[in-house]
Amino acid sequence: MTVVGLDDTDSREHGMCTTYVAAQIAERLRRQGATVSRLLLVRLNPAVPYKTRGNAALAIHTDADPKRAFSIARDRLESLSETADERTNPGLVVAEGGPQDVPDDVSEFAEQAIRKHLEISDATALLECHGYRSWHAGDGRGRIGALAAIGGRRALSEWTYEHISYRDSSRWGTPREVDRESVFDAADWGYPDVWDTVDRGEDEAVCVPHTPGPILYGMRGDDPEAVRTVAERIQSEPVASSQLFVTNQGTDVHLQDGDLESVVDGRAYRIDGRVASEPETRRGGHVFVDLAAGSADDARLECAAFEPTKRFRDRVRALRVGDRLTACGEVSRGTLKLEKFAVRELVTTERVTPTCPDCERRMKSAGRNQGYRCRDCGTSRDGKVERGLDRDLETGWYEVPPCARRHISKPLVRGGFDAPTHPER
Ligand code: ATP
């Protein structure tokens, strides 16, 4: 067995896509008589600043001879990578042996690449240590992702699928011809095994990208047959080729359990706390709310639901001081960008100025520590009274809508959460 890992071939302006390069390498290998057993699409730490879009790295599992696989992969990378963009730094690593046979440190490297920041030297040290063949262009940063993709199969245990349909190269950069109605119908047919195909609330076909690259559409889900069938139900311009990928998308594997005192920028967490400030909508429509460990004096962490998270912001605006939450998301410059949160306990009462039982008007303060009274009727109360609150939230998990989902974030519809869920679709 041979595992081919590759990364960093595309450019935001010029297009291309590493999944396409991997599919092309697989195609060449097959044409030369090799068997390709699997293509792995591993999403790495979404917080790394070098990423073009979704921080994807790819691995090809094949029975091809490692030397032969290396030369085919290098040829495809050299001709397809968008190296005209100085931020594109392709990397290729080829390991001999099966994907489950990789050494412990390569598997750990993959785990770290999903949750932390790594240096190029971390990758080159391992490449040398294990004698892996490698190639790179530019600064060679792509070797981090390439090596992580090789370790990914052993490092991770939860997998989903994406079936990607590619455009004919003559159409790259032109508007995509995809029949919207067929996309929404196919999405209904495939749901809930196939998720994040469309955003019904925003009326958006999420599976069709807007970038200049080769992808026509990609279907994501729990079942390989279902994602393929949903793709087949779409009416569109001709599909030039297609490929099924095994992925860690939709798994939340980037999240680590954290606490409010010890969060670090550039990592993603699952954090318990209490709402410590009234939600505030700031310029641009971004909504902010503070989370504190216990009392209001404890360490606070600002949490944000940015404008692109659309209707999710209403959920955040519905929070009140004192609500107990688990908040999930990446911390960047000291702010947690909310991807989902669980309401553990809602504040259901508030203390208000009493009303007069006779005239039903609000009582007035009778002076410092003297309680309240109604001057007209002569009634009085010792202090504020408790009143029930109507809440627009229930306990359980809330999430951003499909149009704002990060590739690696787990949609609630996939299940396995520790409280009731309120899935967006
Ligand atoms: P592409 O479709 O080309 O893969 P992308 O959005 O996935 O685009 P890349 O262009 O691959 O992003 O850029 C990500 C770069 O960051 C790669 O060079 C990769 O090796 C590197 N990288 C990935 N994860 C980490 C990490 N945890 N620490 C440091 N560098 C990383």
Tab-separated table of C-alpha atoms and ligand atoms in Angstrom:
chain	number	residue	atom	x	y	z
A	1	MET	CA	0.000	0.000	0.000
A	2	THR	CA	0.982	3.604	-0.592
A	3	VAL	CA	-0.463	6.807	0.821
A	4	VAL	CA	-0.079	10.006	-1.192
A	5	GLY	CA	-0.661	13.254	0.742
A	6	LEU	CA	-1.002	16.674	-0.877
A	7	ASP	CA	-2.015	20.198	0.009
A	8	ASP	CA	-1.986	23.881	-0.906
A	9	THR	CA	-2.553	23.947	-4.653
A	10	ASP	CA	-5.220	26.606	-5.034
A	11	SER	CA	-5.521	30.348	-5.058
A	12	ARG	CA	-8.410	32.559	-4.065
A	13	GLU	CA	-8.125	34.628	-7.245
A	14	HIS	CA	-6.987	32.054	-9.809
A	15	GLY	CA	-9.089	29.102	-8.684
A	16	MET	CA	-8.090	25.422	-8.683
A	17	CYS	CA	-8.915	23.099	-5.803
A	18	THR	CA	-6.806	20.445	-4.109
A	19	THR	CA	-9.687	17.925	-4.249
A	20	TYR	CA	-9.531	18.223	-8.052
A	21	VAL	CA	-5.765	17.685	-8.138
A	22	ALA	CA	-6.219	14.585	-5.947
A	23	ALA	CA	-9.007	13.282	-8.198
A	24	GLN	CA	-6.736	13.799	-11.231
A	25	ILE	CA	-3.864	11.927	-9.577
A	26	ALA	CA	-6.250	9.081	-8.698
A	27	GLU	CA	-7.455	8.991	-12.297
A	28	ARG	CA	-3.878	8.726	-13.617
A	29	LEU	CA	-3.081	5.957	-11.139
A	30	ARG	CA	-6.165	4.006	-12.217
A	31	ARG	CA	-5.325	4.472	-15.895
A	32	GLN	CA	-1.926	2.971	-15.226
A	33	GLY	CA	-3.498	-0.121	-13.716
A	34	ALA	CA	-3.301	0.710	-10.000
A	35	THR	CA	-6.230	0.375	-7.610
A	36	VAL	CA	-7.281	3.461	-5.648
A	37	SER	CA	-9.141	2.309	-2.566
A	38	ARG	CA	-10.014	5.697	-1.064
A	39	LEU	CA	-9.602	9.454	-1.327
A	40	LEU	CA	-9.470	11.207	2.027
A	41	LEU	CA	-10.422	14.872	2.423
A	42	VAL	CA	-9.192	16.068	5.811
A	43	ARG	CA	-10.181	19.510	7.082
A	44	LEU	CA	-7.398	20.916	9.256
A	45	ASN	CA	-7.482	23.736	11.819
A	46	PRO	CA	-9.940	26.269	10.384
A	47	ALA	CA	-8.125	29.026	12.320
A	48	VAL	CA	-4.807	28.920	10.414
A	49	PRO	CA	-4.186	32.208	8.621
A	50	TYR	CA	-2.542	30.611	5.551
A	51	LYS	CA	-5.638	28.811	4.360
A	52	THR	CA	-7.221	29.740	1.045
A	53	ARG	CA	-10.735	28.791	2.112
A	54	GLY	CA	-11.542	25.634	4.015
A	55	ASN	CA	-8.071	24.334	4.973
A	56	ALA	CA	-8.451	21.015	3.186
A	57	ALA	CA	-5.670	18.448	2.783
A	58	LEU	CA	-5.982	15.318	0.660
A	59	ALA	CA	-4.698	11.745	0.765
A	60	ILE	CA	-4.942	9.000	-1.833
A	61	HIS	CA	-4.832	5.357	-0.687
A	62	THR	CA	-3.545	3.115	-3.468
A	63	ASP	CA	-1.716	-0.132	-4.207
A	64	ALA	CA	0.579	1.667	-6.690
A	65	ASP	CA	4.325	1.420	-6.225
A	66	PRO	CA	5.396	4.417	-4.044
A	67	LYS	CA	8.014	5.621	-6.553
A	68	ARG	CA	5.516	5.513	-9.404
A	69	ALA	CA	2.789	7.183	-7.298
A	70	PHE	CA	5.237	9.934	-6.325
A	71	SER	CA	6.189	10.724	-9.920
A	72	ILE	CA	2.542	10.797	-11.101
A	73	ALA	CA	1.491	13.005	-8.184
A	74	ARG	CA	4.416	15.379	-8.647
A	75	ASP	CA	3.674	15.731	-12.353
A	76	ARG	CA	0.000	16.560	-11.676
A	77	LEU	CA	0.868	18.981	-8.838
A	78	GLU	CA	3.451	20.791	-10.946
A	79	SER	CA	1.081	21.315	-13.824
A	80	LEU	CA	-2.138	22.050	-11.883
A	81	SER	CA	-1.020	24.074	-8.823
A	82	GLU	CA	-1.689	27.800	-9.009
A	83	THR	CA	1.863	28.783	-8.085
A	84	ALA	CA	1.430	32.160	-9.818
A	85	ASP	CA	-0.127	33.127	-6.475
A	86	GLU	CA	2.728	33.565	-4.022
A	87	ARG	CA	0.467	32.370	-1.203
A	88	THR	CA	0.148	28.964	-2.889
A	89	ASN	CA	2.847	26.675	-1.496
A	90	PRO	CA	2.118	23.141	-2.684
A	91	GLY	CA	3.425	20.111	-0.851
A	92	LEU	CA	3.493	16.400	-1.632
A	93	VAL	CA	4.418	13.547	0.715
A	94	VAL	CA	4.357	9.842	-0.147
A	95	ALA	CA	4.436	7.150	2.549
A	96	GLU	CA	4.991	3.467	1.999
A	97	GLY	CA	2.528	1.193	3.827
A	98	GLY	CA	-1.190	1.290	4.610
A	99	PRO	CA	-2.978	4.357	6.050
A	100	GLN	CA	-3.571	2.550	9.361
A	101	ASP	CA	0.113	1.558	9.613
A	102	VAL	CA	1.497	5.093	9.942
A	103	PRO	CA	3.681	5.652	13.037
A	104	ASP	CA	2.222	7.179	16.220
A	105	ASP	CA	3.958	10.529	15.675
A	106	VAL	CA	2.445	10.914	12.188
A	107	SER	CA	-1.012	10.160	13.557
A	108	GLU	CA	-0.432	12.695	16.382
A	109	PHE	CA	0.777	15.242	13.831
A	110	ALA	CA	-2.597	14.935	12.065
A	111	GLU	CA	-4.474	15.500	15.349
A	112	GLN	CA	-2.401	18.578	16.076
A	113	ALA	CA	-2.855	19.981	12.571
A	114	ILE	CA	-6.607	19.942	13.198
A	115	ARG	CA	-6.460	21.642	16.591
A	116	LYS	CA	-3.241	23.682	16.803
A	117	HIS	CA	-0.656	25.604	14.793
A	118	LEU	CA	2.355	23.748	13.452
A	119	GLU	CA	5.630	24.899	11.923
A	120	ILE	CA	7.055	23.745	8.589
A	121	SER	CA	10.023	22.391	10.569
A	122	ASP	CA	7.635	20.101	12.536
A	123	ALA	CA	6.716	18.462	9.225
A	124	THR	CA	10.229	18.263	7.775
A	125	ALA	CA	11.563	16.648	10.972
A	126	LEU	CA	9.020	13.839	10.652
A	127	LEU	CA	9.587	13.461	6.910
A	128	GLU	CA	13.286	12.930	7.520
A	129	CYS	CA	12.737	10.653	10.479
A	130	HIS	CA	10.474	8.304	8.507
A	131	GLY	CA	12.256	8.642	5.147
A	132	TYR	CA	9.090	9.767	3.329
A	133	ARG	CA	9.447	10.999	-0.242
A	134	SER	CA	8.391	14.626	-0.550
A	135	TRP	CA	8.287	17.513	-2.983
A	136	HIS	CA	7.305	21.139	-2.550
A	137	ALA	CA	7.231	24.536	-4.211
A	138	GLY	CA	7.312	28.006	-2.646
A	139	ASP	CA	8.020	27.897	1.069
A	140	GLY	CA	6.841	24.271	1.255
A	141	ARG	CA	4.133	24.928	3.841
A	142	GLY	CA	1.894	22.497	1.948
A	143	ARG	CA	3.924	19.631	3.405
A	144	ILE	CA	2.205	20.267	6.762
A	145	GLY	CA	-1.188	19.467	5.294
A	146	ALA	CA	0.183	16.684	3.087
A	147	LEU	CA	1.682	14.880	6.089
A	148	ALA	CA	-1.445	15.510	8.202
A	149	ALA	CA	-3.577	13.955	5.454
A	150	ILE	CA	-1.354	10.852	5.580
A	151	GLY	CA	-1.805	10.547	9.367
A	152	GLY	CA	-5.515	11.439	9.242
A	153	ARG	CA	-6.964	8.000	8.640
A	154	ARG	CA	-5.361	6.544	11.755
A	155	ALA	CA	-5.841	9.642	13.889
A	156	LEU	CA	-9.589	10.027	13.402
A	157	SER	CA	-12.489	7.703	14.023
A	158	GLU	CA	-15.543	9.530	12.712
A	159	TRP	CA	-16.067	9.866	8.954
A	160	THR	CA	-18.575	11.389	6.574
A	161	TYR	CA	-18.689	11.570	2.773
A	162	GLU	CA	-18.622	14.183	0.047
A	163	HIS	CA	-19.424	13.452	-3.574
A	164	ILE	CA	-17.952	16.195	-5.759
A	165	SER	CA	-18.961	16.803	-9.381
A	166	TYR	CA	-16.467	18.784	-11.482
A	167	ARG	CA	-16.988	21.154	-14.413
A	168	ASP	CA	-15.443	20.864	-17.831
A	169	SER	CA	-12.251	22.960	-17.779
A	170	SER	CA	-13.539	25.120	-20.665
A	171	ARG	CA	-16.238	26.447	-18.285
A	172	TRP	CA	-14.038	27.271	-15.282
A	173	GLY	CA	-14.527	30.877	-14.262
A	174	THR	CA	-17.917	31.202	-16.017
A	175	PRO	CA	-21.292	31.213	-14.190
A	176	ARG	CA	-22.448	27.704	-13.245
A	177	GLU	CA	-25.565	26.348	-14.915
A	178	VAL	CA	-27.348	24.409	-12.191
A	179	ASP	CA	-31.137	24.077	-11.979
A	180	ARG	CA	-32.048	25.449	-8.542
A	181	GLU	CA	-35.330	23.626	-8.253
A	182	SER	CA	-33.663	20.270	-8.866
A	183	VAL	CA	-31.121	21.125	-6.144
A	184	PHE	CA	-33.857	21.903	-3.587
A	185	ASP	CA	-35.826	18.778	-4.581
A	186	ALA	CA	-32.734	16.579	-4.359
A	187	ALA	CA	-31.865	18.132	-0.985
A	188	ASP	CA	-35.333	17.249	0.367
A	189	TRP	CA	-34.991	13.735	-1.017
A	190	GLY	CA	-31.611	13.193	0.658
A	191	TYR	CA	-32.271	14.868	4.033
A	192	PRO	CA	-31.293	13.996	6.770
A	193	ASP	CA	-28.645	11.512	5.500
A	194	VAL	CA	-27.396	14.228	3.159
A	195	TRP	CA	-27.068	17.612	4.876
A	196	ASP	CA	-26.012	21.185	4.149
A	197	THR	CA	-27.037	20.836	0.501
A	198	VAL	CA	-29.199	23.970	0.653
A	199	ASP	CA	-30.169	26.636	3.188
A	200	ARG	CA	-33.948	26.792	3.124
A	201	GLY	CA	-34.116	29.847	5.374
A	202	GLU	CA	-31.797	31.861	3.126
A	203	ASP	CA	-33.066	30.174	-0.060
A	204	GLU	CA	-29.487	29.361	-1.010
A	205	ALA	CA	-27.991	26.349	-2.816
A	206	VAL	CA	-25.062	25.869	-0.434
A	207	CYS	CA	-23.675	22.904	-2.421
A	208	VAL	CA	-22.861	25.076	-5.448
A	209	PRO	CA	-19.740	27.211	-4.852
A	210	HIS	CA	-19.255	30.741	-6.178
A	211	THR	CA	-15.475	30.504	-6.568
A	212	PRO	CA	-13.699	30.347	-9.960
A	213	GLY	CA	-12.541	26.734	-9.373
A	214	PRO	CA	-13.434	23.406	-10.998
A	215	ILE	CA	-16.192	22.250	-8.581
A	216	LEU	CA	-19.744	22.244	-9.942
A	217	TYR	CA	-21.351	20.992	-6.722
A	218	GLY	CA	-20.514	18.860	-3.685
A	219	MET	CA	-22.966	16.718	-1.712
A	220	ARG	CA	-22.186	15.979	1.930
A	221	GLY	CA	-23.648	13.319	4.120
A	222	ASP	CA	-23.434	10.225	6.271
A	223	ASP	CA	-23.927	7.690	3.530
A	224	PRO	CA	-21.820	7.265	0.357
A	225	GLU	CA	-24.721	5.937	-1.730
A	226	ALA	CA	-27.035	8.746	-0.632
A	227	VAL	CA	-24.581	11.541	-1.525
A	228	ARG	CA	-24.020	9.956	-4.938
A	229	THR	CA	-27.754	9.631	-5.596
A	230	VAL	CA	-28.472	13.228	-4.576
A	231	ALA	CA	-25.743	14.368	-7.013
A	232	GLU	CA	-27.350	12.311	-9.785
A	233	ARG	CA	-30.701	14.008	-9.204
A	234	ILE	CA	-29.341	17.478	-10.045
A	235	GLN	CA	-29.981	18.952	-13.485
A	236	SER	CA	-27.049	21.038	-14.664
A	237	GLU	CA	-24.412	21.715	-17.297
A	238	PRO	CA	-22.437	18.540	-18.188
A	239	VAL	CA	-20.487	16.964	-15.331
A	240	ALA	CA	-16.942	16.357	-16.598
A	241	SER	CA	-15.951	13.968	-13.789
A	242	SER	CA	-16.875	13.128	-10.215
A	243	GLN	CA	-15.244	11.647	-7.153
A	244	LEU	CA	-16.326	10.393	-3.748
A	245	PHE	CA	-14.238	11.544	-0.760
A	246	VAL	CA	-14.137	10.147	2.763
A	247	THR	CA	-13.942	13.198	5.052
A	248	ASN	CA	-13.872	14.531	8.597
A	249	GLN	CA	-16.355	17.245	7.577
A	250	GLY	CA	-19.317	17.703	9.866
A	251	THR	CA	-17.660	16.023	12.851
A	252	ASP	CA	-16.633	18.872	15.241
A	253	VAL	CA	-13.235	17.210	15.601
A	254	HIS	CA	-11.608	20.660	15.790
A	255	LEU	CA	-13.314	21.406	19.146
A	256	GLN	CA	-11.507	20.730	22.397
A	257	ASP	CA	-12.952	21.050	25.894
A	258	GLY	CA	-11.715	24.288	27.413
A	259	ASP	CA	-12.362	26.698	30.241
A	260	LEU	CA	-12.753	30.438	30.231
A	261	GLU	CA	-9.442	31.180	31.938
A	262	SER	CA	-7.177	29.249	29.601
A	263	VAL	CA	-8.382	29.729	26.026
A	264	VAL	CA	-5.744	30.487	23.392
A	265	ASP	CA	-6.191	32.311	20.069
A	266	GLY	CA	-6.217	30.101	16.981
A	267	ARG	CA	-7.901	27.103	18.602
A	268	ALA	CA	-11.530	26.020	18.814
A	269	TYR	CA	-13.288	25.099	22.034
A	270	ARG	CA	-16.363	23.787	23.798
A	271	ILE	CA	-16.734	26.005	26.892
A	272	ASP	CA	-19.235	26.113	29.778
A	273	GLY	CA	-20.248	29.410	31.323
A	274	ARG	CA	-22.988	31.843	32.248
A	275	VAL	CA	-24.163	34.743	30.130
A	276	ALA	CA	-22.652	37.812	31.795
A	277	SER	CA	-23.837	40.697	29.595
A	278	GLU	CA	-26.969	41.607	27.677
A	279	PRO	CA	-26.499	40.634	23.986
A	280	GLU	CA	-25.485	43.674	21.966
A	281	THR	CA	-25.884	44.208	18.218
A	282	ARG	CA	-23.016	46.314	16.870
A	283	ARG	CA	-22.323	48.021	13.569
A	284	GLY	CA	-22.519	45.574	10.662
A	285	GLY	CA	-25.160	43.491	12.433
A	286	HIS	CA	-22.687	41.439	14.480
A	287	VAL	CA	-24.038	40.300	17.863
A	288	PHE	CA	-21.814	40.082	20.956
A	289	VAL	CA	-22.398	38.589	24.376
A	290	ASP	CA	-20.028	37.867	27.281
A	291	LEU	CA	-19.657	34.511	28.958
A	292	ALA	CA	-18.310	34.196	32.526
A	293	ALA	CA	-17.328	31.139	34.530
A	294	GLY	CA	-19.541	31.768	37.548
A	295	SER	CA	-20.237	35.122	39.110
A	296	ALA	CA	-20.034	38.378	37.171
A	297	ASP	CA	-16.544	39.042	38.621
A	298	ASP	CA	-15.004	35.927	37.058
A	299	ALA	CA	-12.975	35.855	33.831
A	300	ARG	CA	-15.084	36.794	30.847
A	301	LEU	CA	-14.920	35.705	27.235
A	302	GLU	CA	-16.572	37.715	24.502
A	303	CYS	CA	-18.616	35.525	22.134
A	304	ALA	CA	-19.744	36.713	18.710
A	305	ALA	CA	-22.340	35.757	16.120
A	306	PHE	CA	-21.249	37.612	12.991
A	307	GLU	CA	-23.602	38.982	10.368
A	308	PRO	CA	-23.137	36.025	7.944
A	309	THR	CA	-24.591	33.689	10.590
A	310	LYS	CA	-27.977	35.294	9.743
A	311	ARG	CA	-30.917	33.964	11.797
A	312	PHE	CA	-28.606	32.366	14.358
A	313	ARG	CA	-28.088	35.920	15.657
A	314	ASP	CA	-31.711	35.968	16.844
A	315	ARG	CA	-30.909	32.985	19.064
A	316	VAL	CA	-27.975	34.868	20.554
A	317	ARG	CA	-30.069	38.028	20.973
A	318	ALA	CA	-32.604	35.931	22.912
A	319	LEU	CA	-30.046	35.106	25.625
A	320	ARG	CA	-30.268	36.793	29.037
A	321	VAL	CA	-27.794	37.428	31.800
A	322	GLY	CA	-27.590	34.336	33.977
A	323	ASP	CA	-28.421	31.716	31.307
A	324	ARG	CA	-26.099	28.731	31.567
A	325	LEU	CA	-24.508	27.679	28.254
A	326	THR	CA	-21.983	25.519	26.485
A	327	ALA	CA	-20.513	27.674	23.699
A	328	CYS	CA	-18.555	26.242	20.749
A	329	GLY	CA	-16.282	27.995	18.290
A	330	GLU	CA	-12.843	29.264	17.397
A	331	VAL	CA	-11.152	31.886	19.548
A	332	SER	CA	-9.616	34.688	17.548
A	333	ARG	CA	-8.196	37.867	19.098
A	334	GLY	CA	-9.847	36.969	22.378
A	335	THR	CA	-13.332	36.507	20.905
A	336	LEU	CA	-15.090	33.167	20.472
A	337	LYS	CA	-16.795	32.997	17.079
A	338	LEU	CA	-19.928	31.027	17.862
A	339	GLU	CA	-20.632	27.974	15.702
A	340	LYS	CA	-23.208	26.469	18.034
A	341	PHE	CA	-24.281	26.654	21.670
A	342	ALA	CA	-26.279	24.554	24.093
A	343	VAL	CA	-28.668	26.211	26.529
A	344	ARG	CA	-28.202	24.229	29.754
A	345	GLU	CA	-30.423	26.358	32.004
A	346	LEU	CA	-32.591	29.363	31.264
A	347	VAL	CA	-33.306	32.220	33.608
A	348	THR	CA	-37.105	32.116	33.918
A	349	THR	CA	-37.845	34.924	36.395
A	350	GLU	CA	-36.797	38.518	36.843
A	351	ARG	CA	-37.054	40.921	39.788
A	352	VAL	CA	-39.182	43.948	39.016
A	353	THR	CA	-40.711	46.962	40.779
A	354	PRO	CA	-44.072	45.828	42.268
A	355	THR	CA	-47.417	47.045	40.936
A	356	CYS	CA	-50.219	48.255	43.190
A	357	PRO	CA	-52.839	45.501	43.731
A	358	ASP	CA	-55.629	48.147	43.759
A	359	CYS	CA	-54.870	50.499	40.840
A	360	GLU	CA	-52.399	48.216	38.986
A	361	ARG	CA	-49.995	51.078	38.503
A	362	ARG	CA	-46.283	50.683	39.165
A	363	MET	CA	-45.355	51.532	42.777
A	364	LYS	CA	-42.754	54.197	43.587
A	365	SER	CA	-39.680	53.808	45.757
A	366	ALA	CA	-40.408	54.804	49.323
A	367	GLY	CA	-36.753	55.805	49.852
A	368	ARG	CA	-33.511	53.984	50.307
A	369	ASN	CA	-34.156	50.476	51.750
A	370	GLN	CA	-37.752	51.470	52.503
A	371	GLY	CA	-39.426	49.319	49.859
A	372	TYR	CA	-42.099	50.553	47.467
A	373	ARG	CA	-45.518	52.127	47.861
A	374	CYS	CA	-48.445	53.475	45.929
A	375	ARG	CA	-49.062	57.043	47.012
A	376	ASP	CA	-52.655	57.110	45.731
A	377	CYS	CA	-53.863	53.855	47.307
A	378	GLY	CA	-51.476	53.658	50.274
A	379	THR	CA	-50.422	50.094	49.474
A	380	SER	CA	-46.790	49.045	49.973
A	381	ARG	CA	-44.262	46.236	49.374
A	382	ASP	CA	-40.942	45.521	51.116
A	383	GLY	CA	-38.897	45.198	47.924
A	384	LYS	CA	-38.820	44.063	44.319
A	385	VAL	CA	-40.996	41.087	43.372
A	386	GLU	CA	-40.315	38.101	41.101
A	387	ARG	CA	-42.054	37.923	37.754
A	388	GLY	CA	-42.083	35.021	35.303
A	389	LEU	CA	-40.244	35.543	32.007
A	390	ASP	CA	-41.422	34.420	28.591
A	391	ARG	CA	-38.342	33.040	26.845
A	392	ASP	CA	-37.912	32.563	23.103
A	393	LEU	CA	-35.331	29.844	23.715
A	394	GLU	CA	-35.573	26.297	24.986
A	395	THR	CA	-32.871	24.174	26.534
A	396	GLY	CA	-30.722	22.301	24.025
A	397	TRP	CA	-28.410	22.933	21.099
A	398	TYR	CA	-28.719	25.795	18.586
A	399	GLU	CA	-26.488	26.155	15.513
A	400	VAL	CA	-25.577	28.501	12.669
A	401	PRO	CA	-27.583	27.847	9.473
A	402	PRO	CA	-26.115	25.742	6.639
A	403	CYS	CA	-25.052	28.874	4.696
A	404	ALA	CA	-22.658	29.796	7.536
A	405	ARG	CA	-21.451	26.320	8.467
A	406	ARG	CA	-17.735	25.643	8.672
A	407	HIS	CA	-16.770	22.496	6.787
A	408	ILE	CA	-15.574	20.754	9.936
A	409	SER	CA	-18.538	21.769	12.167
A	410	LYS	CA	-21.053	19.079	12.982
A	411	PRO	CA	-24.629	19.816	11.895
A	412	LEU	CA	-27.112	19.085	14.697
A	413	VAL	CA	-29.145	16.849	12.389
A	414	ARG	CA	-26.282	14.325	12.538
A	415	GLY	CA	-27.239	13.550	16.149
A	416	GLY	CA	-25.159	12.305	19.063
A	417	PHE	CA	-25.489	15.510	21.095
A	418	ASP	CA	-25.916	15.521	24.866
A	419	ALA	CA	-29.153	17.575	24.916
A	420	PRO	CA	-32.191	18.130	22.661
A	421	THR	CA	-31.308	19.771	19.330
A	422	HIS	CA	-32.868	22.556	17.252
A	423	PRO	CA	-31.429	21.818	13.792
A	424	GLU	CA	-31.289	24.424	11.030
A	425	ARG	CA	-31.938	23.263	7.478
B	1	ATP	P1	-6.708	24.113	-0.785
B	1	ATP	O1	-8.007	23.815	-1.447
B	1	ATP	O2	-5.591	24.483	-1.709
B	1	ATP	O3	-6.275	23.004	0.096
B	1	ATP	P2	-7.224	25.546	1.607
B	1	ATP	O4	-8.228	26.538	2.011
B	1	ATP	O5	-7.431	24.180	2.074
B	1	ATP	O6	-6.992	25.451	0.070
B	1	ATP	P3	-4.446	25.866	1.633
B	1	ATP	O7	-4.212	26.667	0.414
B	1	ATP	O8	-4.230	24.410	1.584
B	1	ATP	O9	-5.905	26.154	2.169
B	1	ATP	O10	-3.585	26.535	2.781
B	1	ATP	C1	-3.413	25.994	4.061
B	1	ATP	C2	-1.929	25.938	4.372
B	1	ATP	O11	-1.753	25.887	5.783
B	1	ATP	C3	-1.269	24.704	3.803
B	1	ATP	O12	0.007	25.048	3.356
B	1	ATP	C4	-1.174	23.765	4.993
B	1	ATP	O13	-0.089	22.871	4.917
B	1	ATP	C5	-1.023	24.733	6.129
B	1	ATP	N1	-1.599	24.247	7.389
B	1	ATP	C6	-2.707	23.500	7.558
B	1	ATP	N2	-2.944	23.250	8.868
B	1	ATP	C7	-1.964	23.882	9.546
B	1	ATP	C8	-1.663	23.989	10.944
B	1	ATP	N3	-2.425	23.417	11.868
B	1	ATP	N4	-0.569	24.708	11.293
B	1	ATP	C9	0.187	25.310	10.338
B	1	ATP	N5	-0.034	25.231	9.021
B	1	ATP	C10	-1.102	24.520	8.614
